Coordinates of C-alpha atoms in Angstrom, one line a residue:
M21 CA 13.2 74.5 27.1
K22 CA 16.1 75.1 24.3
N23 CA 18.2 75.9 27.1
F24 CA 17.2 71.9 28.5
T25 CA 17.4 70.8 25.1
Q26 CA 21.4 72.4 24.2
S27 CA 22.4 71.4 28.2
L28 CA 21.7 67.8 26.4
L29 CA 23.2 68.4 23.5
D30 CA 26.7 70.0 24.9
L31 CA 26.5 66.1 27.5
W32 CA 26.2 64.6 23.9
K33 CA 28.9 66.3 23.0
Q34 CA 31.5 65.3 25.9
L35 CA 30.5 61.9 26.1
G36 CA 33.0 59.2 24.1
L37 CA 32.6 56.9 22.3
N38 CA 31.6 53.9 24.5
Q39 CA 29.5 56.5 26.6
R40 CA 27.5 57.0 23.6
V41 CA 27.3 53.7 22.6
S42 CA 26.4 52.7 26.6
L43 CA 24.4 55.6 26.7
V44 CA 22.4 54.4 23.5
V45 CA 22.2 50.7 25.0
A46 CA 20.8 51.4 28.3
A47 CA 18.3 53.7 27.1
V48 CA 17.4 50.8 24.3
A49 CA 16.4 48.3 27.3
V50 CA 15.0 50.4 28.8
A51 CA 12.2 51.2 26.8
G52 CA 11.7 47.2 25.7
G53 CA 11.6 46.7 29.6
L54 CA 8.3 48.9 29.4
V55 CA 7.2 47.6 26.2
G56 CA 7.8 44.4 27.6
V57 CA 5.9 45.0 30.9
V58 CA 3.0 46.9 28.8
L59 CA 2.4 43.7 26.4
W60 CA 2.2 41.9 29.8
S61 CA 0.2 43.5 31.6
Q62 CA -2.2 43.3 28.2
R63 CA -2.2 39.4 27.9
P64 CA -5.7 38.1 29.1
D65 CA -6.0 35.5 31.9
F66 CA -5.9 31.8 29.5
Q67 CA -7.7 28.9 31.3
L68 CA -8.3 25.7 30.3
L69 CA -10.7 25.2 27.5
Y70 CA -10.2 20.6 27.4
A71 CA -7.9 18.3 28.4
R72 CA -6.6 15.3 27.4
L73 CA -7.1 15.3 23.9
G74 CA -6.1 13.3 21.1
D75 CA -4.5 14.4 17.6
K76 CA -7.7 15.1 16.2
D77 CA -9.8 17.0 18.7
T78 CA -7.1 18.9 19.2
S79 CA -7.0 19.7 15.7
A80 CA -9.9 20.3 14.6
I81 CA -10.3 23.2 18.4
I82 CA -7.1 25.0 17.4
S83 CA -8.4 25.0 13.6
H84 CA -11.8 26.9 14.7
L85 CA -10.1 29.1 17.2
Q86 CA -7.8 30.3 14.4
T87 CA -11.1 30.6 12.2
L88 CA -12.5 33.0 15.1
N89 CA -8.9 34.4 15.1
I90 CA -9.2 33.4 19.5
P91 CA -6.0 33.9 21.3
H92 CA -4.9 30.2 22.6
Q93 CA -2.5 28.2 23.9
I94 CA -1.7 24.4 23.6
T95 CA 0.5 23.0 26.5
A96 CA 0.8 19.7 28.2
G97 CA 2.3 18.0 25.2
G98 CA -0.2 18.9 22.9
T99 CA -3.8 17.7 25.0
A100 CA -4.6 20.2 26.4
V101 CA -5.8 24.0 24.8
M102 CA -6.2 27.2 26.9
V103 CA -7.9 30.4 26.0
P104 CA -9.1 33.5 27.8
S105 CA -11.0 32.9 30.9
N106 CA -14.0 35.0 29.5
M107 CA -14.8 33.0 26.3
V108 CA -14.0 29.6 27.9
H109 CA -18.0 29.0 28.4
K110 CA -18.9 30.3 25.1
L111 CA -16.3 28.3 23.8
R112 CA -17.6 25.1 25.3
M113 CA -20.8 25.8 23.3
D114 CA -20.3 26.6 20.7
L115 CA -17.6 22.7 20.2
A116 CA -20.7 21.0 21.4
T117 CA -22.7 21.8 18.5
K118 CA -19.8 20.4 16.2
G119 CA -19.8 17.2 18.0
V120 CA -15.7 18.6 18.9
P121 CA -14.2 16.9 20.8
S122 CA -15.5 13.5 20.2
G123 CA -14.5 11.9 22.9
D124 CA -12.6 8.5 22.9
G125 CA -13.5 7.0 25.7
V126 CA -11.4 5.9 28.6
G127 CA -8.3 3.8 28.2
F128 CA -5.3 2.1 31.0
E129 CA -6.1 5.5 32.7
I130 CA -9.4 4.5 34.5
F131 CA -6.6 2.4 36.6
D132 CA -3.8 5.7 37.5
K133 CA -5.8 6.1 40.8
G134 CA -6.1 3.2 43.4
Q135 CA -9.9 1.9 43.9
F136 CA -10.0 0.4 47.2
G137 CA -12.5 -2.1 47.9
L138 CA -14.2 -3.0 44.5
S139 CA -15.0 -6.1 43.6
D140 CA -14.2 -8.9 41.5
F141 CA -16.9 -7.9 39.0
V142 CA -16.3 -4.3 38.8
Q143 CA -13.0 -4.7 38.3
R144 CA -13.4 -6.7 35.3
T145 CA -15.6 -4.4 33.9
N146 CA -13.5 -1.4 34.3
Y147 CA -11.1 -3.5 32.7
L148 CA -13.2 -4.2 29.6
R149 CA -13.8 -0.5 29.8
A150 CA -9.8 -0.5 29.2
V151 CA -9.6 -2.1 26.6
Q152 CA -12.6 -1.0 24.2
G153 CA -11.4 2.7 25.0
E154 CA -8.4 2.1 24.0
L155 CA -9.0 0.3 21.0
S156 CA -11.7 2.8 19.5
R157 CA -8.7 5.4 20.0
T158 CA -6.2 3.1 17.7
I159 CA -9.6 2.6 15.5
T160 CA -10.2 6.3 14.9
Q161 CA -6.2 6.7 13.7
V162 CA -6.7 4.5 10.6
H163 CA -7.3 6.9 7.5
G164 CA -10.7 7.5 6.7
V165 CA -12.4 6.8 10.1
R166 CA -13.6 10.0 12.4
A167 CA -14.8 8.4 15.0
A168 CA -15.1 5.2 16.4
R169 CA -16.4 2.5 19.0
V170 CA -15.5 -1.1 20.6
M171 CA -17.9 -3.3 21.9
I172 CA -16.7 -6.6 23.4
V173 CA -18.7 -9.5 25.1
Q174 CA -16.3 -12.1 26.6
P175 CA -18.2 -15.2 28.4
E176 CA -18.2 -14.9 31.9
N177 CA -15.5 -16.8 34.4
R178 CA -17.1 -19.5 36.3
L179 CA -16.7 -22.7 38.0
L180 CA -18.2 -24.6 37.0
L181 CA -19.3 -24.2 33.0
T182 CA -22.2 -24.9 31.6
D183 CA -22.0 -24.0 28.5
Q184 CA -18.5 -24.9 26.6
G185 CA -19.3 -23.2 23.3
V186 CA -19.7 -19.4 24.3
K187 CA -17.2 -17.8 22.5
S188 CA -16.2 -13.9 22.9
T189 CA -17.5 -11.9 19.8
A190 CA -16.8 -8.5 18.9
S191 CA -19.1 -5.2 17.0
V192 CA -16.5 -2.3 15.6
F193 CA -18.9 0.6 15.1
V194 CA -16.5 3.5 12.6
D195 CA -18.1 6.5 11.4
V196 CA -16.2 7.3 7.7
G197 CA -18.6 9.8 7.0
G198 CA -19.2 10.0 3.2
G199 CA -16.3 7.8 2.4
R200 CA -15.3 4.3 1.8
L201 CA -13.1 1.8 3.9
E202 CA -11.2 -0.2 1.6
S203 CA -10.8 -4.0 2.5
D204 CA -7.3 -3.8 3.6
Q205 CA -8.4 -1.3 6.2
V206 CA -11.4 -3.5 7.3
N207 CA -9.8 -6.8 7.6
A208 CA -7.0 -5.0 9.4
I209 CA -9.5 -3.3 11.7
R210 CA -10.0 -7.1 12.5
H211 CA -6.7 -8.3 12.6
L212 CA -6.5 -5.7 16.0
V213 CA -9.5 -5.6 17.5
A214 CA -8.9 -9.8 17.6
N215 CA -5.7 -9.9 19.0
A216 CA -6.4 -7.6 21.6
V217 CA -9.0 -9.6 22.9
Q218 CA -7.8 -13.3 24.3
G219 CA -10.1 -16.1 22.9
L220 CA -11.3 -14.2 20.0
L221 CA -11.3 -14.5 16.7
P222 CA -10.8 -12.4 13.4
D223 CA -14.1 -14.1 11.6
Q224 CA -16.3 -12.7 14.9
V225 CA -15.1 -9.3 15.1
A226 CA -18.0 -7.2 13.3
V227 CA -17.1 -4.4 11.4
I228 CA -20.2 -2.0 10.7
D229 CA -20.3 1.9 9.3
N230 CA -22.3 4.7 10.2
R231 CA -24.1 3.6 7.0
G232 CA -25.6 1.0 8.3
R233 CA -22.8 -1.7 6.0
T234 CA -21.6 -4.2 7.6
L235 CA -17.7 -4.3 6.3
S236 CA -16.3 -7.8 7.1
E237 CA -19.0 -9.8 6.0
E238 CA -17.4 -10.2 2.6
L239 CA -13.9 -11.3 4.8
K240 CA -14.7 -13.8 6.5
Q241 CA -12.3 -16.8 6.1
D242 CA -14.1 -20.3 5.3
P243 CA -11.7 -22.6 6.0
M244 CA -13.3 -25.5 3.4
L245 CA -13.3 -22.6 0.7
G246 CA -17.4 -22.8 1.3
S247 CA -18.4 -19.6 0.6
A248 CA -18.1 -18.2 -3.6
S249 CA -16.1 -14.8 -2.5
S250 CA -13.5 -17.5 -0.9
Q251 CA -13.3 -18.9 -3.9
M252 CA -13.2 -16.1 -6.2
R253 CA -10.4 -14.9 -4.0
Y254 CA -8.3 -16.9 -4.0
R255 CA -8.6 -18.0 -7.8
A256 CA -7.6 -14.0 -8.3
Q257 CA -4.5 -14.1 -6.0
V258 CA -2.8 -17.8 -8.2
E259 CA -4.0 -16.1 -11.9
D260 CA -2.0 -13.3 -10.3
Y261 CA 0.8 -14.9 -9.1
L262 CA 1.6 -17.3 -11.8
S263 CA 0.7 -13.7 -14.8
K264 CA 3.6 -11.5 -12.9
K265 CA 5.6 -14.6 -13.4
V266 CA 5.5 -15.2 -17.0
E267 CA 5.6 -11.6 -17.6
T268 CA 8.2 -10.4 -15.5
M269 CA 10.3 -13.1 -16.9
L270 CA 9.9 -12.0 -20.9
A271 CA 10.1 -8.6 -20.0
A272 CA 14.2 -9.4 -19.2
V273 CA 14.6 -11.0 -22.6
I274 CA 11.5 -8.5 -24.7
G275 CA 12.0 -5.4 -23.1
P276 CA 9.1 -3.8 -20.3
G277 CA 5.6 -3.3 -22.1
N278 CA 6.3 -5.4 -24.9
A279 CA 4.2 -8.9 -23.6
V280 CA 1.1 -9.1 -21.7
V281 CA -0.2 -12.3 -20.5
R282 CA -3.0 -13.6 -18.8
V283 CA -3.9 -17.2 -17.0
S284 CA -6.9 -19.1 -16.0
A285 CA -6.6 -21.5 -13.4
E286 CA -9.2 -24.1 -12.6
I287 CA -9.0 -24.7 -8.5
E288 CA -10.4 -27.6 -6.6
T289 CA -13.2 -26.7 -4.5
E290 CA -14.1 -30.2 -2.7
A291 CA -13.2 -31.5 0.4
T292 CA -12.4 -35.4 -0.9
T293 CA -10.9 -38.6 1.3
Q294 CA -10.5 -42.0 -0.3
T295 CA -9.7 -45.2 1.2
S296 CA -8.2 -48.2 -0.5
E297 CA -7.8 -51.6 0.8
K298 CA -5.1 -53.9 -1.8
Y299 CA -4.3 -57.2 -1.4
D300 CA -1.3 -58.8 -2.1
P301 CA -1.5 -63.3 -2.6
D302 CA 2.2 -63.2 -3.7
G303 CA 3.2 -62.0 -0.1
Q304 CA 1.1 -64.0 1.8
V305 CA 3.0 -65.1 5.4
V306 CA 2.8 -67.7 7.9
R307 CA 0.2 -66.3 11.0
S308 CA -0.1 -68.8 12.9
Q309 CA 0.5 -73.3 12.8
T310 CA -0.6 -75.6 15.4
K311 CA 0.3 -79.3 15.4
M312 CA -1.2 -81.8 17.0
E313 CA 0.4 -86.1 18.1
D314 CA -2.3 -88.8 18.8
T315 CA -0.5 -92.5 20.0
T316 CA -3.1 -95.3 21.5
T317 CA -1.6 -98.7 23.1
S318 CA -3.8 -101.9 24.6
S319 CA -2.8 -105.8 24.4
E320 CA -4.4 -109.2 26.0
A321 CA -2.8 -112.4 26.8
R322 CA -4.2 -115.7 28.0
S323 CA -2.9 -117.0 31.6
G324 CA -1.2 -120.8 31.8
G325 CA -3.3 -121.7 35.6
G326 CA -5.6 -120.6 38.0
A327 CA -9.1 -119.1 37.9
T328 CA -9.9 -116.0 36.9
G329 CA -12.1 -113.6 38.7
V330 CA -13.1 -114.5 42.1
S331 CA -11.7 -117.5 42.4
A332 CA -8.4 -116.9 41.9
N333 CA -8.1 -115.1 44.5
V334 CA -9.4 -116.8 47.2
P335 CA -6.5 -119.3 49.2
D336 CA -6.4 -122.3 48.5
R337 CA -8.3 -124.7 50.5
A338 CA -7.1 -128.2 52.2
G339 CA -3.7 -128.4 50.2
G340 CA -4.7 -125.6 46.5
A341 CA -6.4 -126.7 44.2
G342 CA -4.7 -128.1 40.6
P343 CA -4.3 -126.6 37.2
T344 CA -8.1 -125.9 35.6
D345 CA -8.3 -126.3 32.2
N346 CA -10.1 -122.6 32.4
A347 CA -7.7 -120.0 30.1
R348 CA -8.8 -116.9 28.2
P349 CA -6.8 -115.3 25.8
V350 CA -5.4 -111.7 26.3
T351 CA -5.3 -108.9 22.9
S352 CA -2.4 -106.2 22.9
S353 CA -3.2 -102.9 19.7
D354 CA -1.2 -100.3 19.0
Q355 CA -2.6 -96.5 16.9
S356 CA -0.4 -93.3 16.3
R357 CA -2.8 -89.8 14.9
K358 CA -0.8 -86.5 13.6
N359 CA -1.9 -83.6 12.7
L360 CA -0.3 -80.1 11.9
T361 CA -2.3 -77.5 10.8
T362 CA -1.1 -74.1 9.0
T363 CA -2.8 -69.7 9.1
Y364 CA -1.7 -67.7 6.3
E365 CA -1.9 -64.3 6.5
I366 CA -1.9 -61.8 3.0
N367 CA -0.5 -59.2 2.6
R368 CA -2.9 -55.7 2.6
V369 CA -2.2 -52.3 2.0
T370 CA -4.7 -50.2 3.1
T371 CA -4.3 -46.2 2.0
N372 CA -6.1 -42.7 3.8
T373 CA -6.0 -40.1 1.3
T374 CA -7.8 -36.9 2.4
R375 CA -7.7 -33.9 0.0
N376 CA -8.5 -30.5 0.8
P377 CA -9.8 -27.8 -1.3
G378 CA -7.4 -24.9 -3.2
S379 CA -5.1 -27.5 -5.6
V380 CA -4.3 -26.5 -8.7
K381 CA -6.4 -28.8 -11.6
N382 CA -6.0 -26.7 -14.3
V383 CA -4.2 -24.0 -16.1
T384 CA -4.5 -22.3 -19.5
A385 CA -2.3 -19.4 -20.5
A386 CA -2.9 -16.6 -23.7
V387 CA 0.4 -14.1 -23.7
L388 CA 0.1 -11.8 -26.2
I389 CA 3.9 -10.2 -27.5
A390 CA 4.8 -7.3 -29.7
P391 CA 6.6 -8.1 -32.8
K392 CA 10.6 -6.2 -32.8
T393 CA 11.6 -3.3 -33.9
V394 CA 14.7 -3.0 -36.2
P395 CA 16.4 0.6 -36.4
A396 CA 15.8 1.5 -40.0
A397 CA 19.5 3.0 -42.1
G398 CA 18.8 4.3 -44.7
A399 CA 19.6 7.4 -46.3
G400 CA 18.0 10.3 -47.7
A401 CA 16.9 12.4 -50.8
D402 CA 19.9 13.7 -51.1
G403 CA 22.1 10.8 -50.2
K404 CA 22.9 12.3 -46.8
P405 CA 22.2 9.7 -43.3
A406 CA 18.2 10.1 -42.7
A407 CA 18.0 12.3 -39.6
V408 CA 14.8 10.5 -38.7
A409 CA 13.2 7.6 -39.1
A410 CA 10.7 5.1 -38.3
P411 CA 12.1 1.5 -36.9
Q412 CA 11.7 -1.4 -39.0
I413 CA 9.2 -4.5 -37.7
Q414 CA 10.5 -7.7 -38.1
K415 CA 8.2 -10.2 -37.3
R416 CA 9.7 -13.6 -35.2
T417 CA 9.6 -17.0 -37.2
A418 CA 7.1 -20.7 -36.0
Q419 CA 10.3 -21.7 -34.0
E420 CA 10.9 -18.4 -32.1
L421 CA 6.9 -18.5 -31.0
D422 CA 7.3 -22.3 -30.0
A423 CA 10.4 -21.5 -28.1
L424 CA 9.0 -18.4 -26.6
R425 CA 5.8 -20.8 -26.2
Q426 CA 8.0 -23.5 -24.5
V427 CA 9.6 -21.2 -22.0
V428 CA 6.4 -19.7 -20.9
I429 CA 5.2 -24.3 -20.6
N430 CA 8.3 -24.4 -18.3
A431 CA 7.5 -21.3 -16.2
L432 CA 4.3 -21.9 -15.2
G433 CA 5.1 -26.0 -14.7
L434 CA 2.8 -27.1 -17.3
K435 CA 2.5 -30.9 -18.1
P436 CA 1.5 -31.8 -21.5
A437 CA -0.7 -35.0 -21.2
A438 CA -0.7 -37.2 -23.8
G439 CA -2.1 -36.5 -26.9
Q440 CA -2.9 -32.5 -26.0
S441 CA -1.2 -29.8 -27.8
L442 CA 0.9 -27.0 -27.0
D443 CA -1.4 -24.8 -28.3
S444 CA -4.3 -25.3 -26.1
L445 CA -2.2 -25.4 -22.6
V446 CA -0.7 -21.7 -23.7
S447 CA -2.0 -19.4 -26.5
L448 CA 0.9 -17.3 -27.5
Q449 CA 0.2 -14.7 -30.2
E450 CA 1.9 -11.9 -32.0
T451 CA 0.8 -8.5 -33.2
E452 CA 1.1 -5.0 -32.5
F453 CA 0.5 -2.7 -29.4
K454 CA -0.4 0.6 -29.6
V455 CA 2.1 3.2 -29.4
P456 CA 1.0 6.3 -27.4
D457 CA 0.0 9.6 -29.5
L458 CA 3.0 11.6 -31.6
Q459 CA 2.1 14.2 -29.3
V460 CA 2.8 12.6 -26.1
A461 CA 6.1 11.1 -26.9
Q462 CA 7.2 14.9 -28.6
L463 CA 6.8 15.8 -24.7
E464 CA 8.5 12.8 -23.6
A465 CA 11.3 13.5 -25.6
A466 CA 11.3 17.2 -25.0
R467 CA 11.3 16.8 -20.8
A468 CA 14.3 14.3 -21.4
S469 CA 16.4 16.6 -23.4
T470 CA 15.4 19.9 -20.6
G471 CA 15.5 17.7 -17.4
G472 CA 19.4 17.1 -17.7
L473 CA 19.8 21.1 -18.5
Q474 CA 17.1 21.8 -15.0
T475 CA 19.2 20.3 -13.0
Y476 CA 22.2 22.0 -13.8
L477 CA 20.4 25.2 -13.5
E478 CA 19.3 24.4 -9.9
M479 CA 22.7 23.4 -9.5
A480 CA 23.9 26.3 -10.6
S481 CA 21.8 28.4 -9.1
R482 CA 23.1 27.1 -5.5
W483 CA 26.1 27.7 -5.8
V484 CA 25.5 31.3 -7.3
A485 CA 23.8 32.6 -4.2
V486 CA 26.9 30.9 -2.3
A487 CA 29.4 33.0 -4.6
G488 CA 27.0 36.7 -4.1
A489 CA 27.4 36.4 -0.3
G490 CA 31.1 35.5 -0.7
V491 CA 31.5 39.1 -2.7
V492 CA 29.3 41.0 -0.2
L493 CA 31.8 39.7 2.6
L494 CA 34.7 40.3 0.6
V495 CA 33.1 44.3 -0.6
F496 CA 31.9 44.8 3.4
M497 CA 35.9 43.7 4.8
R498 CA 37.2 46.1 2.1
M499 CA 35.3 49.1 2.6
L500 CA 36.2 48.0 6.6
K501 CA 39.7 47.9 6.1
R502 CA 39.6 51.8 4.4
E503 CA 37.7 53.2 6.7
K504 CA 40.1 54.9 9.0
P505 CA 39.0 56.4 12.7
E506 CA 38.4 60.2 12.5
P507 CA 40.8 61.8 14.7
V508 CA 40.1 63.5 18.1
P509 CA 39.1 67.2 16.9
I510 CA 41.8 70.3 18.0
E511 CA 38.9 71.7 19.8
V512 CA 37.8 69.3 21.7
L513 CA 41.6 69.7 23.9
S514 CA 42.0 73.6 23.3
L515 CA 43.0 75.5 26.1
T516 CA 40.3 77.9 27.9
P517 CA 41.8 81.5 28.4
E518 CA 42.3 80.7 32.3
Q519 CA 45.1 77.8 31.3
T520 CA 46.3 79.9 28.7
G521 CA 47.4 82.2 30.8
R522 CA 48.8 79.8 32.9
G523 CA 50.6 78.9 30.1
G524 CA 52.4 81.6 29.4
Q525 CA 51.4 84.6 26.1
P526 CA 48.5 84.8 25.2
G527 CA 47.0 83.1 22.6
A528 CA 49.8 80.4 22.8
N529 CA 49.2 76.5 23.2
H530 CA 52.0 75.6 25.5
V531 CA 50.6 72.6 27.6
T532 CA 52.2 72.9 31.0
P533 CA 52.9 68.9 33.3
E534 CA 50.1 70.9 35.5
L535 CA 47.7 71.5 32.7
L536 CA 48.2 68.2 30.7
N537 CA 47.6 67.3 34.2
E538 CA 43.9 68.1 34.7
L539 CA 42.9 67.5 31.1
I540 CA 43.8 63.9 31.5
R541 CA 41.5 63.7 34.2
Q542 CA 38.3 66.0 32.9
K543 CA 38.6 63.4 29.5
P544 CA 41.3 60.5 29.8
A545 CA 39.6 59.1 26.7
N546 CA 40.0 61.4 24.1
V547 CA 43.3 62.7 25.4
G548 CA 44.9 59.2 24.5
V549 CA 43.3 59.6 21.2
A550 CA 45.0 62.9 20.8
L551 CA 48.3 61.9 22.1
R552 CA 48.4 58.8 20.1
D553 CA 47.2 61.2 17.2
W554 CA 50.4 63.2 17.5
V555 CA 52.6 60.4 18.4
T556 CA 51.9 59.0 14.6
A557 CA 52.4 62.9 13.4
G558 CA 56.0 63.2 14.4
N559 CA 57.0 59.6 13.8
A560 CA 55.3 60.1 9.9
P561 CA 58.7 60.6 7.4
A562 CA 59.2 64.0 6.3
G563 CA 57.5 63.3 3.2
K564 CA 54.0 63.4 4.0
N565 CA 53.9 66.2 6.3

């Protein structure tokens, strides 16, 4: 064993630097390969635990596996979990007791596989299931919702509609644990479901939590503002808008935090319809005109001879008849009549006025402002300026208060009625506000004073780290320059007794060309280094020998 070890050491000493490095690298690579093969052989056989998981189900499963220190793998983009094959069934039972996975329902992946021969009813049912599943998955992403289920009811598509009043409705069940959803979140869920279903209105969506509370009842929108909750919500919105409008304007004049504004608005809650008719007799116009004209003429005269009647029309007998005195008088008359009828239309104006609820009837405001503060310019007891002096409070004049009150009135758009004073519309008072405690003020001042120093320290720490890294790099380069390659020991190129005998006298290191070629064949690297050192030593100045 000793001889084997000695031979290895001799072989190691005979190797050059490059050969030693290559041997070490090869040994490390072989050892690493062996370790990798051993570790790979000891890996457990992973099998699928669950697939097509949601983000919440995946996080819950991974947390459970990490608590039990069970090796696992996440595949399929984070939707599948792999565990050792001998623990699959046990983990499934453990997770089922905790309600994991929650089962978000089937989505539109139900249509990924083509299914032929299905009836129209089955297709519509699958579509409804897909919509419900997708909505449930989306609602579970809302903060505070642990699980959700959506049920949608749609009227059947019939050729002849018997009841046209049937509308789509939806119910949403959310599991919030022990928490509670905000009104904005519930309203977002209602609009999400309503916009995903054709013909569904937000008011037709009922949201219920796991405690049996109806969360959507207070959010129903009444178009006529009939419910009290809608009236109060609308009134609060109007008052908050007007208050912020005035408060932000005063903050720019007297400083932020120096004004408190509260507005009370009276809202019209009744819908009225008014119809009025107005007649203008001075604006009459001719509507129709009828003109009638009637003329009658009659005349009568006496005849000079002959008889009237039948005898006058009979032919003469035997030479005719002589004149007769049986003549009658003839009368004549002339009559004319005209009639003109004119119909006038009186000008009439009909006005229909409909007033919807929501208009602002009356507005009053209460404004509190802080007095002005003037820095004190006093002097200390020794005649020098005081280091710290409390600011002085200066009251505003009546003219200044009236000017501010008029500004508030104009900002709110108020119009005082006849005989109504400005104080009845806007109550403006000047009073001192409560200032923070002295300790709080000192703490804020200390934070303000040390804020800049902390910033400088953070910047300095970054540059110090960079400078330290640069200094270490410079020192390393300096040491690297000072380090010189070790010359090849003379014993590496020492001649054996046989080789020495060939050169001539014993003990003399005579190198013949044949001997030099043999040494180059044996150790070319060392011979090259030795020759370079000899040349360098031969060219060195005499003073350095």
